[in-house]
């Protein structure tokens, strides 16, 4: 029974509405509701007698008992037949209940529901007792104006004048539809304006145009441009709310709780509609009831157009309303759906009707059998139907994606929409039709097995998981109500009177443009082409700056950088110049060449806008994150002034990044109208502050060139020149590329020296996901790095023990802890890297190079992290368990935190961090890691292909035709991303990561196999030098790509960098992805299944020459081969001789040209030959002349270095047993010296013995041998 109390007793209701109610359901006998233990899937249903707006539900256990419900599901319905599940904002449908029988637990609904019937389905209860429930419902009375449209009706609202022109419109309505297509609203004008709101494939599409005359009119077939599409599964026969708000061109479209903002097309600001607005369809002019597109079939309530209640006017039969075949009560369908919940155990078994058909056929009467039903699902596979026909054969139905072999319908059937299936058998023929398309017929016996084979109709994959309705067998509808109450058939794992389909891609949780797809229980993000990876495309594939690329051991070249990491900005293409001590980031623009200007005046100035290789937002992020930026501006003039001599009015100027006018020129401070010569007091005419203002009619005199270095104004976005219209007046300007250096965040650090100290920042904005990365070093055994708390939720990263980092959080599903343990202490006063990430699908924790720890998020659980306190860094709100040590480079969701600035004003914390390894200077090179010592530092070169005290000495090996080095990985190594066993298969397939391969080589052999990579699935990539001398990258799926000698992979995009000055990109398809790497081989290849003849030939010939500094991620195969001769991971074939030939390979003739400049490439062949001959002779003579002097200097250097290295601490080699010192004292006896000319750096070398040279090479003097290699390098370049 239902009992209603004082309607004004609830403060909640008094705030929300005029009439409120409290309903308490108490069964006869008192104490509350408790079902019989024998009842199957019990539920409690409330009838509110009329549609009400429900705002909260409170529960309590059964009085004086151990019976209560600890969690439940809330359903609602207008009729008591078709139910819908209430879900919270994050999609969770489970509501918390009671922990005892007396306490009241109230759940305030995040969005109110308007319904008459409520149903509570218990999910969990007291394990020591039974189900018990008392219920209280809070809400308000709800008034509704309803109109029913039968698919052939419409409402026409006619204006009082010929047309209606508005600059502001507000349209609101609620609807529920029986079909996925139909027009809800339409209006159009003769000048081209139109507005249409339409259901299309279960989504709501809004078409809106303002005075765009050449736009394809809506009347024409096809040609509709969708302004915005929103919503999903809107044909579920439940109410959905719509709100359209327009002011001028700005439009907001809200469907249920989702809002999208956009700007409409057209030239005008007003919407001009002629004669009328139609609701429910678009009638043809002059023919009421005839429609040009499918009209709406369902109910609309509370329809308001600019404050006018359209349905109320129609109900009162006002003359401005035409209501054709519209009724004013909402009819409800009688048939409801059933949901198959489990992909392994759900089934519905219906008896008997088929038996009659089988008996008729057995008797020879040729009986028939027919079946019709509708289904909707997200799953690509599932058994739909299994039925026995004619006593001997079976027919199986299955939903699957398109297949040329057995699919009738060519588009996807797992799109969440309703699809109809019709199956008919007649005279040993079976016909199948989908969605009323022409049927496909098959003769029994053509594909069906004999009666002895029953495996054909066994479930090929999984049981069907989705919704079914309107099941009709032999023309008789099947009553699911009878099935539910045990009067018909049998079932398992079914939910009746509802379709529990849920769109997990609304809202789209895939970031950065990732494409969302889904199954019944999960969603998947396709990150292809986005530049991001991870389960939700959250992680950038690129480094955040050129400085970061240098720290990874990269050299100068073009790179994609992502200045805000996982933030909303995408990657930008830049050039990283690493040839100087400072790392320069260079961004070109669209007009870098000198431009001559004539005929401009202050009234009609010359204007040039510069388009950079990055967006304005990316430019702002790059400039802000850099230590310093500059841009050169050249202005050469001939009778062309920058400023008016009489009043100082600027006649030319430039615009900064924000579009503000700037009148200062190169070298001067902002706000002062002067040029660099005025600052330096060296203008040609000291009466002026700019050379050009002297108005001289000579080119060579007038030149104002300088460097703009006030970075807050950079880059130059536009230049305006206004004084070249006089006789003989002209100007030439040139704006250089934007150049920035330094990364302010890389060494931004704070030192914590009191356990109670901390830095505080605003609350972390990370509801749906966050990534936290930083470096730390400490000697303390434990401490909290950062913490942010909410009422119940929290997130925390801490050093839980001397060798473990813990990442913990709670989003409402209970605390979760991920821990990464290290085999060595982490409180060793060395820098360690931490990256913690939490998303809606998984959480991960990375510490240094240790294995990544993953944990999947539970299905259908809370995903939003609700925080309300400040973010504490280096401590906690309780001032306990604080961190003692240094933290640097803290970034959260791509936002870098300025620790130094906050530390300057915080007691117990100081800015910066002491130590040799705490600055931006590169003490260790080529991926080398700086290790603090008590009296200095050493470089750990274990992750580098280089050796020596500072990881700068190349590790090189001479190969002959039989030599090879094979590095075998201990376990399948994913090129996409290293993931632990906890990672889901879906995430593993979708995640993408960057892999780096780099090496140098020196050879005169062609063809030659340089490097090959093979996988466990017989895939391969081969890098060969072809017969014609070109460099080929071969893949087992693709045509060879021709390039040169250094490359690295970025996702499915191969980025090839050649000799540090050429940069190419090559796109690989998804089929070209290497899934798991088995081994990497240098030199001769045998045993690999290669079909390409060129690759096979090169593999058999091997490689003769020098390979140097080979790096695959953190693996250095050559170092491993030299230092771990007995290791099971390294296999060496043939003769392998350690050499210093790599230093010779690095010396380039082009070093005589200024670094960073492009070499001349269009010189004639004859000139090249002459120059080449001269250079060859000069080099040969120079080598001969310097041989004796070089040998003497070498011996002196070797003696000094030998003494120094005995005193230096030995560098750590955690990945290898010993460190390779090419110039150390323990040199093999068979190593001999030779001489080399290099472009700089240490030129101390050793030569391989004669046996290491290619077979057949005649004996050469040391000088000739050097010249031979050098001349080959010159010829190749």
PDB file of C-alpha atoms in Angstrom, residues 812-924:
ATOM      1  CA  UNK A 812      33.918   6.043  -5.014  1.00  0.00           C
ATOM      2  CA  UNK A 813      34.589   2.335  -5.573  1.00  0.00           C
ATOM      3  CA  UNK A 814      36.942   1.902  -2.629  1.00  0.00           C
ATOM      4  CA  UNK A 815      40.691   2.629  -2.317  1.00  0.00           C
ATOM      5  CA  UNK A 816      42.977   1.385  -5.075  1.00  0.00           C
ATOM      6  CA  UNK A 817      46.751   1.068  -4.619  1.00  0.00           C
ATOM      7  CA  UNK A 818      49.378   0.444  -7.305  1.00  0.00           C
ATOM      8  CA  UNK A 819      52.917  -0.185  -6.116  1.00  0.00           C
ATOM      9  CA  UNK A 820      56.144  -0.485  -8.082  1.00  0.00           C
ATOM     10  CA  UNK A 821      59.042  -2.056  -6.211  1.00  0.00           C
ATOM     11  CA  UNK A 822      62.633  -1.569  -7.225  1.00  0.00           C
ATOM     12  CA  UNK A 823      65.431  -4.073  -6.732  1.00  0.00           C
ATOM     13  CA  UNK A 824      67.695  -1.201  -5.675  1.00  0.00           C
ATOM     14  CA  UNK A 825      66.925   1.532  -3.124  1.00  0.00           C
ATOM     15  CA  UNK A 826      65.225   4.643  -4.440  1.00  0.00           C
ATOM     16  CA  UNK A 827      66.471   6.839  -1.588  1.00  0.00           C
ATOM     17  CA  UNK A 828      70.009   6.854  -3.010  1.00  0.00           C
ATOM     18  CA  UNK A 829      70.197  10.635  -3.595  1.00  0.00           C
ATOM     19  CA  UNK A 830      69.834  10.054  -7.354  1.00  0.00           C
ATOM     20  CA  UNK A 831      67.118  11.363  -9.652  1.00  0.00           C
ATOM     21  CA  UNK A 832      64.277   8.928 -10.236  1.00  0.00           C
ATOM     22  CA  UNK A 833      61.362   9.352 -12.624  1.00  0.00           C
ATOM     23  CA  UNK A 834      57.721   8.718 -11.635  1.00  0.00           C
ATOM     24  CA  UNK A 835      54.654   8.787 -13.850  1.00  0.00           C
ATOM     25  CA  UNK A 836      51.201   7.931 -12.471  1.00  0.00           C
ATOM     26  CA  UNK A 837      48.066   7.919 -14.582  1.00  0.00           C
ATOM     27  CA  UNK A 838      44.417   7.313 -13.777  1.00  0.00           C
ATOM     28  CA  UNK A 839      41.709   7.114 -16.427  1.00  0.00           C
ATOM     29  CA  UNK A 840      38.205   5.807 -16.823  1.00  0.00           C
ATOM     30  CA  UNK A 841      39.484   2.452 -18.075  1.00  0.00           C
ATOM     31  CA  UNK A 842      42.756   1.834 -16.287  1.00  0.00           C
ATOM     32  CA  UNK A 843      45.424   3.171 -13.979  1.00  0.00           C
ATOM     33  CA  UNK A 844      49.190   2.830 -14.341  1.00  0.00           C
ATOM     34  CA  UNK A 845      52.404   3.596 -12.496  1.00  0.00           C
ATOM     35  CA  UNK A 846      55.879   3.910 -14.018  1.00  0.00           C
ATOM     36  CA  UNK A 847      59.104   4.298 -12.042  1.00  0.00           C
ATOM     37  CA  UNK A 848      62.330   4.782 -14.008  1.00  0.00           C
ATOM     38  CA  UNK A 849      62.746   1.897 -16.470  1.00  0.00           C
ATOM     39  CA  UNK A 850      61.002  -0.634 -14.237  1.00  0.00           C
ATOM     40  CA  UNK A 851      58.077  -2.610 -15.685  1.00  0.00           C
ATOM     41  CA  UNK A 852      54.921  -0.595 -16.022  1.00  0.00           C
ATOM     42  CA  UNK A 853      52.231  -1.534 -13.502  1.00  0.00           C
ATOM     43  CA  UNK A 854      48.666  -1.556 -14.835  1.00  0.00           C
ATOM     44  CA  UNK A 855      45.297  -2.026 -13.198  1.00  0.00           C
ATOM     45  CA  UNK A 856      41.990  -2.126 -15.070  1.00  0.00           C
ATOM     46  CA  UNK A 857      39.056  -0.109 -13.777  1.00  0.00           C
ATOM     47  CA  UNK A 858      36.012  -2.158 -12.710  1.00  0.00           C
ATOM     48  CA  UNK A 859      33.138  -2.270 -15.185  1.00  0.00           C
ATOM     49  CA  UNK A 860      30.093  -0.035 -14.623  1.00  0.00           C
ATOM     50  CA  UNK A 861      31.714   1.666 -11.640  1.00  0.00           C
ATOM     51  CA  UNK A 862      32.285   5.273 -10.636  1.00  0.00           C
ATOM     52  CA  UNK A 863      34.832   7.081 -12.795  1.00  0.00           C
ATOM     53  CA  UNK A 864      34.682  10.720 -11.641  1.00  0.00           C
ATOM     54  CA  UNK A 865      37.242  11.868  -9.092  1.00  0.00           C
ATOM     55  CA  UNK A 866      35.572  14.446  -6.841  1.00  0.00           C
ATOM     56  CA  UNK A 867      38.144  16.635  -5.049  1.00  0.00           C
ATOM     57  CA  UNK A 868      37.608  19.827  -3.064  1.00  0.00           C
ATOM     58  CA  UNK A 869      40.803  20.598  -1.121  1.00  0.00           C
ATOM     59  CA  UNK A 870      44.047  22.136  -2.241  1.00  0.00           C
ATOM     60  CA  UNK A 871      46.722  20.111  -3.969  1.00  0.00           C
ATOM     61  CA  UNK A 872      49.598  19.474  -1.567  1.00  0.00           C
ATOM     62  CA  UNK A 873      53.050  18.870  -3.036  1.00  0.00           C
ATOM     63  CA  UNK A 874      55.795  17.478  -0.810  1.00  0.00           C
ATOM     64  CA  UNK A 875      53.463  16.922   2.133  1.00  0.00           C
ATOM     65  CA  UNK A 876      49.925  16.354   3.339  1.00  0.00           C
ATOM     66  CA  UNK A 877      47.127  18.383   4.880  1.00  0.00           C
ATOM     67  CA  UNK A 878      47.853  16.691   8.221  1.00  0.00           C
ATOM     68  CA  UNK A 879      51.504  17.838   8.038  1.00  0.00           C
ATOM     69  CA  UNK A 880      52.590  14.261   8.615  1.00  0.00           C
ATOM     70  CA  UNK A 881      54.613  11.880   6.450  1.00  0.00           C
ATOM     71  CA  UNK A 882      56.024  14.825   4.488  1.00  0.00           C
ATOM     72  CA  UNK A 883      58.678  14.350   1.823  1.00  0.00           C
ATOM     73  CA  UNK A 884      62.311  15.258   2.489  1.00  0.00           C
ATOM     74  CA  UNK A 885      64.331  15.803  -0.648  1.00  0.00           C
ATOM     75  CA  UNK A 886      64.012  17.360  -4.112  1.00  0.00           C
ATOM     76  CA  UNK A 887      61.169  17.295  -6.641  1.00  0.00           C
ATOM     77  CA  UNK A 888      61.515  18.722 -10.137  1.00  0.00           C
ATOM     78  CA  UNK A 889      59.679  18.862 -13.475  1.00  0.00           C
ATOM     79  CA  UNK A 890      56.244  18.350 -11.940  1.00  0.00           C
ATOM     80  CA  UNK A 891      53.553  18.185 -14.622  1.00  0.00           C
ATOM     81  CA  UNK A 892      49.882  17.218 -14.266  1.00  0.00           C
ATOM     82  CA  UNK A 893      47.760  16.775 -17.395  1.00  0.00           C
ATOM     83  CA  UNK A 894      50.353  18.631 -19.423  1.00  0.00           C
ATOM     84  CA  UNK A 895      50.456  21.642 -17.077  1.00  0.00           C
ATOM     85  CA  UNK A 896      53.890  22.324 -15.603  1.00  0.00           C
ATOM     86  CA  UNK A 897      53.962  23.578 -12.027  1.00  0.00           C
ATOM     87  CA  UNK A 898      56.309  26.396 -11.052  1.00  0.00           C
ATOM     88  CA  UNK A 899      57.769  24.871  -7.902  1.00  0.00           C
ATOM     89  CA  UNK A 900      60.561  27.412  -7.612  1.00  0.00           C
ATOM     90  CA  UNK A 901      58.220  30.395  -7.499  1.00  0.00           C
ATOM     91  CA  UNK A 902      55.991  28.850  -4.835  1.00  0.00           C
ATOM     92  CA  UNK A 903      59.011  27.635  -2.825  1.00  0.00           C
ATOM     93  CA  UNK A 904      60.410  31.158  -2.441  1.00  0.00           C
ATOM     94  CA  UNK A 905      57.459  32.132  -0.246  1.00  0.00           C
ATOM     95  CA  UNK A 906      57.065  28.878   1.711  1.00  0.00           C
ATOM     96  CA  UNK A 907      58.918  28.103   4.951  1.00  0.00           C
ATOM     97  CA  UNK A 908      60.708  24.767   5.050  1.00  0.00           C
ATOM     98  CA  UNK A 909      61.088  24.725   1.255  1.00  0.00           C
ATOM     99  CA  UNK A 910      63.760  26.273  -0.953  1.00  0.00           C
ATOM    100  CA  UNK A 911      63.820  26.772  -4.701  1.00  0.00           C
ATOM    101  CA  UNK A 912      66.155  24.681  -6.787  1.00  0.00           C
ATOM    102  CA  UNK A 913      68.016  21.569  -5.749  1.00  0.00           C
ATOM    103  CA  UNK A 914      71.708  21.272  -4.824  1.00  0.00           C
ATOM    104  CA  UNK A 915      74.012  18.812  -6.538  1.00  0.00           C
ATOM    105  CA  UNK A 916      76.059  18.271  -9.695  1.00  0.00           C
ATOM    106  CA  UNK A 917      73.184  16.549 -11.490  1.00  0.00           C
ATOM    107  CA  UNK A 918      70.557  19.186 -10.712  1.00  0.00           C
ATOM    108  CA  UNK A 919      71.238  21.719 -13.439  1.00  0.00           C
ATOM    109  CA  UNK A 920      70.478  22.095 -17.102  1.00  0.00           C
ATOM    110  CA  UNK A 921      74.076  21.583 -18.241  1.00  0.00           C
ATOM    111  CA  UNK A 922      74.594  18.271 -20.004  1.00  0.00           C
ATOM    112  CA  UNK A 923      77.232  16.483 -17.960  1.00  0.00           C
ATOM    113  CA  UNK A 924      76.298  13.105 -19.449  1.00  0.00           C
TER     114      UNK A 924
END
